[in-house]
Amino acid sequence: MAQSWQRLRNGKNIKPHDIIMLKHERLEYELMNKYGYDYDTAHEITNKKYNYSFALRIYLKNNNLE
């Protein structure tokens, strides 16, 4: 996750899972702050739409980086 943040911050070599992470964090934040969900519930809901861990695993597998 730290590497994703670094790429996003630098604006270089951004991967698809980096964007998914951003969308995940934004939706999770919105669910907690706008709709009052606790973290665990917001995270569970968010993972159904933007699952960073899954996207990262797929990227690593597809690029033989496992």
Coordinates of N, CA and C in Angstrom, one line a residue:
M1 N 0.8 -1.2 0.0 CA 0.0 0.0 0.0 C 0.9 1.3 0.0
A2 N 2.0 1.2 0.7 CA 2.9 2.4 0.8 C 3.4 2.7 -0.6
Q3 N 3.7 1.6 -1.4 CA 4.2 1.8 -2.7 C 3.2 2.4 -3.6
S4 N 1.9 2.1 -3.4 CA 0.8 2.7 -4.2 C 0.7 4.1 -3.9
W5 N 0.8 4.5 -2.6 CA 0.7 5.9 -2.2 C 1.9 6.7 -2.9
Q6 N 3.1 6.1 -2.8 CA 4.3 6.7 -3.4 C 4.1 7.0 -4.9
R7 N 3.6 6.0 -5.6 CA 3.4 6.2 -7.1 C 2.4 7.3 -7.3
L8 N 1.3 7.3 -6.6 CA 0.3 8.3 -6.7 C 0.8 9.7 -6.4
R9 N 1.6 9.8 -5.3 CA 2.2 11.1 -4.9 C 3.1 11.6 -6.0
N10 N 3.9 10.7 -6.5 CA 4.9 11.1 -7.5 C 4.3 11.3 -8.9
G11 N 3.1 10.7 -9.1 CA 2.4 10.8 -10.4 C 3.1 10.1 -11.5
K12 N 3.9 9.0 -11.1 CA 4.7 8.3 -12.1 C 4.4 6.8 -11.9
N13 N 4.3 6.1 -13.0 CA 4.2 4.6 -13.0 C 3.0 4.1 -12.2
I14 N 1.9 4.9 -12.3 CA 0.7 4.5 -11.6 C 0.1 3.3 -12.1
K15 N -0.3 2.3 -11.3 CA -0.8 1.0 -11.6 C -2.4 1.1 -11.4
P16 N -3.1 0.2 -12.1 CA -4.5 0.1 -11.9 C -5.0 -0.1 -10.5
H17 N -4.2 -0.9 -9.7 CA -4.6 -1.1 -8.3 C -4.4 0.1 -7.4
D18 N -3.5 1.0 -7.9 CA -3.3 2.2 -7.1 C -4.6 3.1 -7.2
I19 N -5.2 3.1 -8.4 CA -6.4 3.9 -8.5 C -7.6 3.2 -7.7
I20 N -7.6 1.9 -7.7 CA -8.6 1.2 -6.9 C -8.4 1.5 -5.5
M21 N -7.2 1.6 -5.0 CA -6.9 1.9 -3.6 C -7.5 3.3 -3.3
L22 N -7.3 4.3 -4.2 CA -7.8 5.6 -3.9 C -9.3 5.6 -3.9
K23 N -9.9 4.9 -4.8 CA -11.4 4.8 -4.8 C -11.9 4.1 -3.5
H24 N -11.2 3.1 -3.1 CA -11.5 2.4 -1.9 C -11.5 3.3 -0.7
E25 N -10.4 4.0 -0.5 CA -10.3 4.9 0.6 C -11.3 6.0 0.6
R26 N -11.6 6.6 -0.6 CA -12.6 7.6 -0.7 C -14.0 7.1 -0.3
L27 N -14.4 6.0 -0.8 CA -15.7 5.4 -0.5 C -15.8 5.0 0.9
E28 N -14.8 4.4 1.5 CA -14.8 4.0 2.9 C -15.0 5.3 3.8
Y29 N -14.3 6.3 3.5 CA -14.4 7.6 4.2 C -15.8 8.1 4.1
E30 N -16.3 8.1 2.9 CA -17.7 8.7 2.8 C -18.7 7.9 3.5
L31 N -18.6 6.6 3.5 CA -19.6 5.7 4.2 C -19.5 6.0 5.7
M32 N -18.3 6.2 6.2 CA -18.2 6.4 7.7 C -18.6 7.9 8.0
N33 N -18.2 8.8 7.3 CA -18.5 10.2 7.7 C -19.8 10.8 7.2
K34 N -20.3 10.3 6.1 CA -21.6 10.9 5.6 C -22.7 10.0 6.0
Y35 N -22.5 8.7 6.1 CA -23.6 7.8 6.5 C -23.5 7.1 7.8
G36 N -22.4 7.4 8.5 CA -22.3 6.9 9.9 C -21.9 5.4 10.1
Y37 N -21.4 4.8 9.1 CA -21.0 3.4 9.2 C -19.8 3.3 10.1
D38 N -19.6 2.2 10.8 CA -18.4 2.0 11.5 C -17.3 1.5 10.5
Y39 N -16.1 1.5 10.9 CA -15.0 1.1 9.9 C -15.2 -0.2 9.3
D40 N -15.5 -1.2 10.2 CA -15.5 -2.6 9.7 C -16.7 -2.8 8.6
T41 N -17.8 -2.2 8.9 CA -18.9 -2.2 8.0 C -18.6 -1.5 6.7
A42 N -18.1 -0.3 6.8 CA -17.7 0.5 5.6 C -16.6 -0.2 4.8
H43 N -15.7 -0.9 5.5 CA -14.6 -1.6 4.8 C -15.2 -2.8 4.0
E44 N -16.1 -3.5 4.6 CA -16.8 -4.7 4.0 C -17.6 -4.2 2.8
I45 N -18.3 -3.2 2.9 CA -19.1 -2.7 1.8 C -18.2 -2.2 0.7
T46 N -17.2 -1.5 1.0 CA -16.3 -0.9 0.0 C -15.5 -2.0 -0.7
N47 N -15.1 -3.1 0.0 CA -14.4 -4.2 -0.7 C -15.2 -4.9 -1.7
K48 N -16.5 -4.8 -1.7 CA -17.4 -5.4 -2.7 C -17.3 -4.6 -4.0
K49 N -16.9 -3.3 -3.9 CA -16.8 -2.5 -5.2 C -15.3 -2.2 -5.5
Y50 N -14.5 -1.9 -4.5 CA -13.1 -1.6 -4.8 C -12.2 -2.4 -3.9
N51 N -11.9 -3.6 -4.3 CA -11.1 -4.5 -3.4 C -9.6 -4.3 -3.8
Y52 N -8.9 -3.5 -3.1 CA -7.5 -3.3 -3.4 C -6.6 -4.5 -3.2
S53 N -6.9 -5.3 -2.2 CA -6.1 -6.5 -2.0 C -6.2 -7.5 -3.1
F54 N -7.4 -7.7 -3.6 CA -7.7 -8.6 -4.7 C -7.0 -8.0 -6.0
A55 N -7.2 -6.7 -6.3 CA -6.6 -6.1 -7.4 C -5.1 -6.2 -7.4
L56 N -4.5 -6.1 -6.3 CA -3.0 -6.2 -6.1 C -2.6 -7.6 -6.4
R57 N -3.3 -8.6 -5.8 CA -2.9 -10.0 -6.1 C -3.0 -10.3 -7.6
I58 N -4.0 -9.9 -8.2 CA -4.2 -10.1 -9.7 C -3.0 -9.5 -10.4
Y59 N -2.7 -8.3 -10.1 CA -1.6 -7.6 -10.8 C -0.3 -8.4 -10.6
L60 N 0.0 -8.8 -9.4 CA 1.2 -9.5 -9.1 C 1.3 -10.8 -9.8
K61 N 0.1 -11.5 -9.8 CA 0.1 -12.8 -10.6 C 0.3 -12.6 -12.1
N62 N -0.4 -11.6 -12.6 CA -0.4 -11.4 -14.1 C 1.0 -10.9 -14.5
N63 N 1.8 -10.4 -13.6 CA 3.1 -9.9 -13.9 C 4.2 -10.7 -13.4
N64 N 3.9 -11.9 -12.9 CA 4.8 -12.9 -12.4 C 5.7 -12.3 -11.3
L65 N 5.0 -11.6 -10.4 CA 5.7 -10.9 -9.3 C 5.3 -11.5 -7.9
E66 N 4.7 -12.7 -7.9 CA 4.2 -13.3 -6.7 C 5.4 -13.7 -5.8

